[in-house]
PDB file of C-alpha atoms in Angstrom:
ATOM      1  CA  MET A   1     174.241  56.519 120.564  1.00 38.00           C
ATOM      2  CA  PHE A   2     171.278  55.696 122.804  1.00 41.00           C
ATOM      3  CA  SER A   3     170.457  52.123 123.771  1.00 41.00           C
ATOM      4  CA  LYS A   4     167.081  52.560 125.475  1.00 41.00           C
ATOM      5  CA  ASN A   5     163.847  52.425 123.501  1.00 41.00           C
ATOM      6  CA  MET A   6     163.200  56.111 122.844  1.00 41.00           C
ATOM      7  CA  SER A   7     159.494  56.327 123.561  1.00 43.00           C
ATOM      8  CA  ASN A   8     159.189  60.001 124.577  1.00 42.00           C
ATOM      9  CA  LEU A   9     156.591  60.964 121.957  1.00 41.00           C
ATOM     10  CA  THR A  10     155.731  64.309 123.504  1.00 45.00           C
ATOM     11  CA  THR A  11     157.475  67.597 124.143  1.00 48.00           C
ATOM     12  CA  VAL A  12     160.610  67.209 126.262  1.00 44.00           C
ATOM     13  CA  GLY A  13     160.973  70.109 128.677  1.00 46.00           C
ATOM     14  CA  SER A  14     164.309  69.301 130.290  1.00 47.00           C
ATOM     15  CA  SER A  15     167.402  67.145 129.945  1.00 50.00           C
ATOM     16  CA  ARG A  16     170.404  66.629 132.219  1.00 53.00           C
ATOM     17  CA  LEU A  17     173.541  64.518 132.183  1.00 50.00           C
ATOM     18  CA  PHE A  18     174.070  62.393 135.290  1.00 49.00           C
ATOM     19  CA  PRO A  19     177.289  63.195 137.202  1.00 47.00           C
ATOM     20  CA  GLN A  20     177.643  59.504 138.066  1.00 49.00           C
ATOM     21  CA  GLY A  21     178.888  56.994 135.539  1.00 50.00           C
ATOM     22  CA  GLU A  22     181.265  59.473 133.854  1.00 52.00           C
ATOM     23  CA  GLY A  23     178.435  61.115 131.954  1.00 50.00           C
ATOM     24  CA  THR A  24     177.034  57.950 130.374  1.00 57.00           C
ATOM     25  CA  LEU A  25     173.458  58.596 131.541  1.00 59.00           C
ATOM     26  CA  LEU A  26     171.046  61.215 130.222  1.00 61.00           C
ATOM     27  CA  ALA A  27     167.762  62.087 131.934  1.00 59.00           C
ATOM     28  CA  THR A  28     164.790  63.635 130.112  1.00 60.00           C
ATOM     29  CA  GLY A  29     161.521  64.962 131.475  1.00 60.00           C
ATOM     30  CA  SER A  30     158.510  65.504 129.211  1.00 58.00           C
ATOM     31  CA  TYR A  31     154.998  66.919 129.300  1.00 60.00           C
ATOM     32  CA  ASP A  32     153.461  63.437 129.324  1.00 61.00           C
ATOM     33  CA  GLY A  33     154.450  63.244 133.011  1.00 61.00           C
ATOM     34  CA  GLN A  34     157.273  60.780 132.395  1.00 61.00           C
ATOM     35  CA  ALA A  35     160.951  60.978 133.329  1.00 59.00           C
ATOM     36  CA  ARG A  36     163.299  58.598 131.547  1.00 60.00           C
ATOM     37  CA  ILE A  37     166.952  57.607 131.770  1.00 56.00           C
ATOM     38  CA  TRP A  38     168.978  56.913 128.615  1.00 60.00           C
ATOM     39  CA  THR A  39     172.375  55.233 128.389  1.00 61.00           C
ATOM     40  CA  THR A  40     175.118  56.184 125.933  1.00 59.00           C
ATOM     41  CA  ASN A  41     178.074  54.248 124.561  1.00 63.00           C
ATOM     42  CA  GLY A  42     180.676  56.543 126.111  1.00 67.00           C
ATOM     43  CA  PRO A  43     180.994  59.458 128.511  1.00 82.00           C
ATOM     44  CA  THR A  44     178.822  62.261 127.126  1.00 86.00           C
ATOM     45  CA  LEU A  45     180.325  65.732 127.430  1.00 91.00           C
ATOM     46  CA  ASP A  46     177.628  67.980 125.967  1.00 94.00           C
ATOM     47  CA  VAL A  47     174.022  68.028 124.763  1.00 92.00           C
ATOM     48  CA  ASP A  48     172.378  70.786 122.718  1.00 94.00           C
ATOM     49  CA  TRP A  49     168.772  70.840 121.532  1.00 93.00           C
ATOM     50  CA  ARG A  50     168.127  71.740 117.898  1.00 94.00           C
ATOM     51  CA  ASN A  51     164.359  72.057 118.364  1.00 92.00           C
ATOM     52  CA  ASN A  52     161.604  70.447 120.452  1.00 88.00           C
ATOM     53  CA  VAL A  53     162.240  66.941 119.123  1.00 90.00           C
ATOM     54  CA  SER A  54     165.899  66.645 118.097  1.00 93.00           C
ATOM     55  CA  PHE A  55     169.238  67.254 119.772  1.00 93.00           C
ATOM     56  CA  ALA A  56     172.951  66.613 119.356  1.00 95.00           C
ATOM     57  CA  THR A  57     175.357  64.927 121.765  1.00 94.00           C
ATOM     58  CA  SER A  58     179.147  64.835 121.932  1.00 94.00           C
ATOM     59  CA  SER A  59     181.340  62.406 123.806  1.00 90.00           C
ATOM     60  CA  THR A  60     184.814  61.130 124.579  1.00 92.00           C
ATOM     61  CA  ASP A  61     184.680  58.675 121.657  1.00 92.00           C
ATOM     62  CA  ASN A  62     185.313  61.661 119.306  1.00 95.00           C
ATOM     63  CA  MET A  63     181.823  61.316 117.817  1.00 95.00           C
ATOM     64  CA  ILE A  64     178.830  63.622 117.450  1.00 96.00           C
ATOM     65  CA  CYS A  65     175.329  62.156 117.243  1.00 95.00           C
ATOM     66  CA  VAL A  66     172.127  63.901 116.204  1.00 96.00           C
ATOM     67  CA  CYS A  67     169.094  62.201 117.734  1.00 92.00           C
ATOM     68  CA  LYS A  68     165.323  62.443 117.521  1.00 91.00           C
ATOM     69  CA  ILE A  69     163.268  61.534 120.545  1.00 84.00           C
ATOM     70  CA  GLU A  70     161.020  59.019 118.748  1.00 83.00           C
ATOM     71  CA  GLU A  71     163.946  57.266 117.032  1.00 84.00           C
ATOM     72  CA  THR A  72     165.898  54.410 118.625  1.00 82.00           C
ATOM     73  CA  ARG A  73     169.137  55.306 116.835  1.00 89.00           C
ATOM     74  CA  PRO A  74     170.831  58.576 115.853  1.00 92.00           C
ATOM     75  CA  ILE A  75     169.471  60.131 112.671  1.00 95.00           C
ATOM     76  CA  LYS A  76     172.947  61.460 111.870  1.00 96.00           C
ATOM     77  CA  THR A  77     176.506  60.909 113.094  1.00 96.00           C
ATOM     78  CA  PHE A  78     179.504  63.124 112.458  1.00 97.00           C
ATOM     79  CA  ALA A  79     183.053  61.747 112.567  1.00 96.00           C
ATOM     80  CA  GLY A  80     186.080  63.948 112.023  1.00 96.00           C
ATOM     81  CA  HIS A  81     187.554  64.940 115.361  1.00 98.00           C
ATOM     82  CA  GLN A  82     190.673  63.158 116.604  1.00 97.00           C
ATOM     83  CA  GLY A  83     190.031  63.895 120.271  1.00 97.00           C
ATOM     84  CA  GLU A  84     187.096  64.058 122.661  1.00 96.00           C
ATOM     85  CA  VAL A  85     184.463  66.603 121.655  1.00 97.00           C
ATOM     86  CA  ASN A  86     184.066  69.077 124.504  1.00 97.00           C
ATOM     87  CA  CYS A  87     181.219  71.263 123.281  1.00 97.00           C
ATOM     88  CA  ILE A  88     178.570  71.387 120.546  1.00 98.00           C
ATOM     89  CA  LYS A  89     176.200  74.213 119.674  1.00 98.00           C
ATOM     90  CA  TRP A  90     173.522  74.694 117.007  1.00 98.00           C
ATOM     91  CA  ASP A  91     173.460  78.066 115.270  1.00 97.00           C
ATOM     92  CA  PRO A  92     170.438  80.342 115.952  1.00 95.00           C
ATOM     93  CA  THR A  93     168.405  78.812 113.108  1.00 94.00           C
ATOM     94  CA  GLY A  94     169.398  75.174 113.697  1.00 95.00           C
ATOM     95  CA  SER A  95     171.014  74.948 110.268  1.00 95.00           C
ATOM     96  CA  LEU A  96     174.643  74.516 111.322  1.00 97.00           C
ATOM     97  CA  LEU A  97     176.262  72.637 114.192  1.00 98.00           C
ATOM     98  CA  ALA A  98     179.598  73.751 115.633  1.00 99.00           C
ATOM     99  CA  SER A  99     181.892  71.512 117.664  1.00 98.00           C
ATOM    100  CA  CYS A 100     185.219  71.878 119.446  1.00 98.00           C
ATOM    101  CA  SER A 101     187.658  69.297 120.662  1.00 98.00           C
ATOM    102  CA  ASP A 102     190.842  68.376 122.473  1.00 98.00           C
ATOM    103  CA  ASP A 103     192.321  67.893 118.988  1.00 98.00           C
ATOM    104  CA  ILE A 104     192.784  71.720 118.895  1.00 98.00           C
ATOM    105  CA  THR A 105     190.171  72.218 116.176  1.00 98.00           C
ATOM    106  CA  ALA A 106     186.652  73.539 115.897  1.00 98.00           C
ATOM    107  CA  LYS A 107     184.432  72.289 113.098  1.00 98.00           C
ATOM    108  CA  ILE A 108     181.175  73.355 111.478  1.00 98.00           C
ATOM    109  CA  TRP A 109     178.728  70.707 110.209  1.00 98.00           C
ATOM    110  CA  CYS A 110     175.423  70.652 108.381  1.00 97.00           C
ATOM    111  CA  MET A 111     172.798  67.925 108.196  1.00 95.00           C
ATOM    112  CA  LYS A 112     173.009  67.701 104.405  1.00 94.00           C
ATOM    113  CA  GLN A 113     176.514  66.240 104.324  1.00 95.00           C
ATOM    114  CA  ASP A 114     178.658  63.842 106.329  1.00 94.00           C
ATOM    115  CA  LYS A 115     181.959  65.734 106.221  1.00 96.00           C
ATOM    116  CA  TYR A 116     182.452  68.998 108.065  1.00 98.00           C
ATOM    117  CA  VAL A 117     181.771  72.231 106.193  1.00 98.00           C
ATOM    118  CA  HIS A 118     184.728  74.047 107.774  1.00 98.00           C
ATOM    119  CA  ASP A 119     187.741  72.895 109.782  1.00 98.00           C
ATOM    120  CA  LEU A 120     188.906  75.784 111.983  1.00 98.00           C
ATOM    121  CA  ARG A 121     192.582  75.553 112.934  1.00 97.00           C
ATOM    122  CA  GLU A 122     194.164  78.576 114.606  1.00 97.00           C
ATOM    123  CA  HIS A 123     194.312  77.610 118.289  1.00 98.00           C
ATOM    124  CA  SER A 124     197.449  76.058 119.779  1.00 98.00           C
ATOM    125  CA  LYS A 125     195.798  74.114 122.633  1.00 98.00           C
ATOM    126  CA  GLU A 126     192.522  72.339 123.404  1.00 98.00           C
ATOM    127  CA  ILE A 127     189.294  74.224 122.641  1.00 98.00           C
ATOM    128  CA  TYR A 128     186.872  74.007 125.543  1.00 98.00           C
ATOM    129  CA  ALA A 129     183.855  76.136 124.584  1.00 98.00           C
ATOM    130  CA  ILE A 130     182.124  77.610 121.538  1.00 99.00           C
ATOM    131  CA  ARG A 131     179.194  79.990 121.089  1.00 98.00           C
ATOM    132  CA  TRP A 132     177.291  81.394 118.116  1.00 98.00           C
ATOM    133  CA  SER A 133     176.465  85.066 117.901  1.00 98.00           C
ATOM    134  CA  PRO A 134     172.724  85.913 118.081  1.00 96.00           C
ATOM    135  CA  THR A 135     173.012  87.523 114.664  1.00 94.00           C
ATOM    136  CA  GLY A 136     172.366  86.874 110.989  1.00 90.00           C
ATOM    137  CA  PRO A 137     169.261  85.869 109.015  1.00 87.00           C
ATOM    138  CA  GLY A 138     166.420  84.521 111.148  1.00 85.00           C
ATOM    139  CA  THR A 139     167.560  86.280 114.344  1.00 90.00           C
ATOM    140  CA  ASN A 140     166.670  89.520 116.126  1.00 88.00           C
ATOM    141  CA  ASN A 141     169.828  91.040 114.648  1.00 93.00           C
ATOM    142  CA  PRO A 142     169.488  90.084 110.955  1.00 94.00           C
ATOM    143  CA  ASN A 143     171.759  92.816 109.602  1.00 91.00           C
ATOM    144  CA  GLN A 144     174.792  91.698 111.603  1.00 92.00           C
ATOM    145  CA  GLN A 145     177.191  88.986 110.495  1.00 93.00           C
ATOM    146  CA  LEU A 146     176.828  85.512 112.009  1.00 96.00           C
ATOM    147  CA  VAL A 147     180.079  84.583 113.758  1.00 97.00           C
ATOM    148  CA  LEU A 148     181.354  81.766 115.957  1.00 98.00           C
ATOM    149  CA  ALA A 149     183.467  82.314 119.081  1.00 98.00           C
ATOM    150  CA  SER A 150     185.859  79.664 120.409  1.00 99.00           C
ATOM    151  CA  ALA A 151     187.555  79.636 123.827  1.00 99.00           C
ATOM    152  CA  SER A 152     190.769  77.717 124.324  1.00 98.00           C
ATOM    153  CA  PHE A 153     193.303  76.561 126.875  1.00 98.00           C
ATOM    154  CA  ASP A 154     195.820  78.658 124.876  1.00 98.00           C
ATOM    155  CA  SER A 155     194.326  81.689 126.719  1.00 98.00           C
ATOM    156  CA  THR A 156     192.759  83.193 123.597  1.00 98.00           C
ATOM    157  CA  VAL A 157     189.279  83.677 122.205  1.00 98.00           C
ATOM    158  CA  LYS A 158     188.887  83.545 118.448  1.00 98.00           C
ATOM    159  CA  LEU A 159     186.056  84.824 116.258  1.00 98.00           C
ATOM    160  CA  TRP A 160     185.312  83.071 112.982  1.00 98.00           C
ATOM    161  CA  ASP A 161     183.616  83.998 109.724  1.00 97.00           C
ATOM    162  CA  VAL A 162     181.357  80.955 109.412  1.00 96.00           C
ATOM    163  CA  GLU A 163     180.537  81.533 105.760  1.00 95.00           C
ATOM    164  CA  LEU A 164     184.175  81.463 104.663  1.00 97.00           C
ATOM    165  CA  GLY A 165     185.586  79.402 107.527  1.00 97.00           C
ATOM    166  CA  LYS A 166     188.232  82.066 108.174  1.00 97.00           C
ATOM    167  CA  LEU A 167     189.559  83.721 111.317  1.00 98.00           C
ATOM    168  CA  LEU A 168     188.189  87.225 111.904  1.00 95.00           C
ATOM    169  CA  TYR A 169     189.872  88.192 115.186  1.00 92.00           C
ATOM    170  CA  SER A 170     192.056  86.685 117.864  1.00 97.00           C
ATOM    171  CA  LEU A 171     191.200  88.231 121.236  1.00 97.00           C
ATOM    172  CA  ASN A 172     194.283  88.201 123.449  1.00 97.00           C
ATOM    173  CA  GLY A 173     193.927  89.402 127.023  1.00 96.00           C
ATOM    174  CA  HIS A 174     193.707  86.416 129.349  1.00 98.00           C
ATOM    175  CA  ARG A 175     196.752  84.840 130.986  1.00 98.00           C
ATOM    176  CA  ASP A 176     195.284  81.368 131.599  1.00 98.00           C
ATOM    177  CA  PRO A 177     192.851  78.963 129.882  1.00 98.00           C
ATOM    178  CA  VAL A 178     189.509  80.438 128.823  1.00 98.00           C
ATOM    179  CA  TYR A 179     186.594  78.257 129.900  1.00 98.00           C
ATOM    180  CA  SER A 180     183.536  80.202 128.791  1.00 98.00           C
ATOM    181  CA  VAL A 181     182.347  82.799 126.288  1.00 98.00           C
ATOM    182  CA  ALA A 182     178.942  84.436 125.813  1.00 98.00           C
ATOM    183  CA  PHE A 183     177.566  86.994 123.355  1.00 98.00           C
ATOM    184  CA  SER A 184     175.408  89.887 124.487  1.00 97.00           C
ATOM    185  CA  PRO A 185     171.816  89.680 123.184  1.00 96.00           C
ATOM    186  CA  ASN A 186     172.459  92.459 120.648  1.00 95.00           C
ATOM    187  CA  GLY A 187     175.573  90.698 119.347  1.00 96.00           C
ATOM    188  CA  GLU A 188     177.807  93.705 119.951  1.00 96.00           C
ATOM    189  CA  TYR A 189     179.773  92.423 122.952  1.00 97.00           C
ATOM    190  CA  LEU A 190     181.397  89.186 124.066  1.00 98.00           C
ATOM    191  CA  ALA A 191     182.118  88.111 127.645  1.00 98.00           C
ATOM    192  CA  SER A 192     184.940  85.660 128.354  1.00 98.00           C
ATOM    193  CA  GLY A 193     185.769  83.932 131.644  1.00 98.00           C
ATOM    194  CA  SER A 194     189.155  82.434 132.474  1.00 98.00           C
ATOM    195  CA  LEU A 195     191.179  80.561 135.066  1.00 98.00           C
ATOM    196  CA  ASP A 196     193.095  83.838 135.539  1.00 98.00           C
ATOM    197  CA  LYS A 197     190.100  84.920 137.709  1.00 97.00           C
ATOM    198  CA  SER A 198     189.047  87.632 135.286  1.00 97.00           C
ATOM    199  CA  MET A 199     186.091  88.212 132.998  1.00 98.00           C
ATOM    200  CA  HIS A 200     186.717  90.459 130.012  1.00 98.00           C
ATOM    201  CA  ILE A 201     184.013  92.250 128.040  1.00 98.00           C
ATOM    202  CA  TRP A 202     185.035  92.739 124.428  1.00 98.00           C
ATOM    203  CA  SER A 203     183.634  95.162 121.871  1.00 96.00           C
ATOM    204  CA  LEU A 204     183.238  93.144 118.694  1.00 93.00           C
ATOM    205  CA  LYS A 205     183.242  96.280 116.555  1.00 90.00           C
ATOM    206  CA  GLU A 206     186.623  97.354 117.896  1.00 89.00           C
ATOM    207  CA  GLY A 207     188.086  93.971 118.825  1.00 89.00           C
ATOM    208  CA  LYS A 208     189.280  95.223 122.211  1.00 93.00           C
ATOM    209  CA  ILE A 209     188.468  94.955 125.923  1.00 97.00           C
ATOM    210  CA  VAL A 210     186.005  97.572 127.168  1.00 96.00           C
ATOM    211  CA  ASN A 211     185.694  96.305 130.748  1.00 95.00           C
ATOM    212  CA  THR A 212     187.274  93.758 133.077  1.00 96.00           C
ATOM    213  CA  TYR A 213     185.932  92.203 136.279  1.00 94.00           C
ATOM    214  CA  THR A 214     188.303  90.336 138.608  1.00 94.00           C
ATOM    215  CA  GLY A 215     187.217  87.899 141.328  1.00 91.00           C
ATOM    216  CA  ASN A 216     188.787  85.621 143.926  1.00 91.00           C
ATOM    217  CA  GLY A 217     188.510  82.377 141.984  1.00 95.00           C
ATOM    218  CA  GLU A 218     188.785  80.874 138.547  1.00 97.00           C
ATOM    219  CA  ILE A 219     185.784  81.553 136.293  1.00 97.00           C
ATOM    220  CA  PHE A 220     184.082  78.542 134.715  1.00 96.00           C
ATOM    221  CA  GLU A 221     180.909  80.029 133.194  1.00 97.00           C
ATOM    222  CA  VAL A 222     179.595  83.421 132.079  1.00 98.00           C
ATOM    223  CA  CYS A 223     176.191  84.424 130.695  1.00 97.00           C
ATOM    224  CA  TRP A 224     174.091  87.517 129.958  1.00 98.00           C
ATOM    225  CA  ASN A 225     170.516  88.246 130.937  1.00 96.00           C
ATOM    226  CA  LYS A 226     168.100  88.624 128.036  1.00 94.00           C
ATOM    227  CA  GLU A 227     168.122  92.432 128.220  1.00 94.00           C
ATOM    228  CA  GLY A 228     171.921  92.592 128.053  1.00 95.00           C
ATOM    229  CA  GLY A 229     172.336  94.774 131.134  1.00 95.00           C
ATOM    230  CA  LYS A 230     173.663  92.117 133.516  1.00 96.00           C
ATOM    231  CA  ILE A 231     176.279  89.378 133.335  1.00 97.00           C
ATOM    232  CA  ALA A 232     176.573  86.367 135.650  1.00 96.00           C
ATOM    233  CA  ALA A 233     179.880  84.661 136.395  1.00 96.00           C
ATOM    234  CA  CYS A 234     180.466  81.360 138.243  1.00 95.00           C
ATOM    235  CA  PHE A 235     183.679  81.180 140.267  1.00 95.00           C
ATOM    236  CA  ALA A 236     185.640  78.177 141.539  1.00 95.00           C
ATOM    237  CA  ASN A 237     185.347  79.454 145.125  1.00 92.00           C
ATOM    238  CA  ASN A 238     181.633  78.515 145.121  1.00 91.00           C
ATOM    239  CA  THR A 239     180.385  82.025 144.420  1.00 92.00           C
ATOM    240  CA  LEU A 240     178.099  83.417 141.740  1.00 94.00           C
ATOM    241  CA  CYS A 241     178.402  87.098 140.882  1.00 94.00           C
ATOM    242  CA  ILE A 242     175.885  89.168 138.937  1.00 95.00           C
ATOM    243  CA  LEU A 243     177.407  92.299 137.454  1.00 93.00           C
ATOM    244  CA  ASP A 244     175.878  95.388 135.894  1.00 94.00           C
ATOM    245  CA  PHE A 245     176.982  96.292 132.388  1.00 91.00           C
ATOM    246  CA  ARG A 246     176.228  99.605 130.738  1.00 83.00           C
ATOM    247  CA  MET A 247     177.906 101.208 127.732  1.00 71.00           C
TER     248      MET A 247
END
């Protein structure tokens, strides 16, 4: 929940959490030439924009808030997790919001109801990251199924059928916690980065590893370029690697 008067009444181009204050400050910059600082009730762990004027936040108080920049209070709050909420992500159309938590669950929410739509329980340890596939109605890949990927400290990545709330695949290949996952732009591949110093590339059609890259440090973040031919990985030894990917 935000305590400052939310007077940004123009397009917000950027937002960042402050590293000081345990994540309780959020900075926004907008096209009206103003930069503003907002305070939150508890340490904020993630922010994801739904569109140009609304966004969701998650925090260590187990809550999720959906906010609008001209409103002084959240327009929606979601309660259901029993541990801090590590990551939140809107689906490609902004219709569904996914969350994951230290309570070992991922959940899917929609703005039309207060209770979660699906409660996803197949991991055995904390879930650190989630990502939606760039597929389904309203995307560039409309004929492919919309799925959700979750990365956990149990060393697995799981893929979920978001319509039924059921597990599709469990991707087992890492030896240590998985910190990051990212779908290729065409939705056919998934990259996963782990503390085991490896990044796996998975074929979603086959459910198996098609390539592995190993570095000299733990991997905390992976992402694709928009063409899908390169993958970036951030390592704990202060290096960033950009890798070519061709199939």
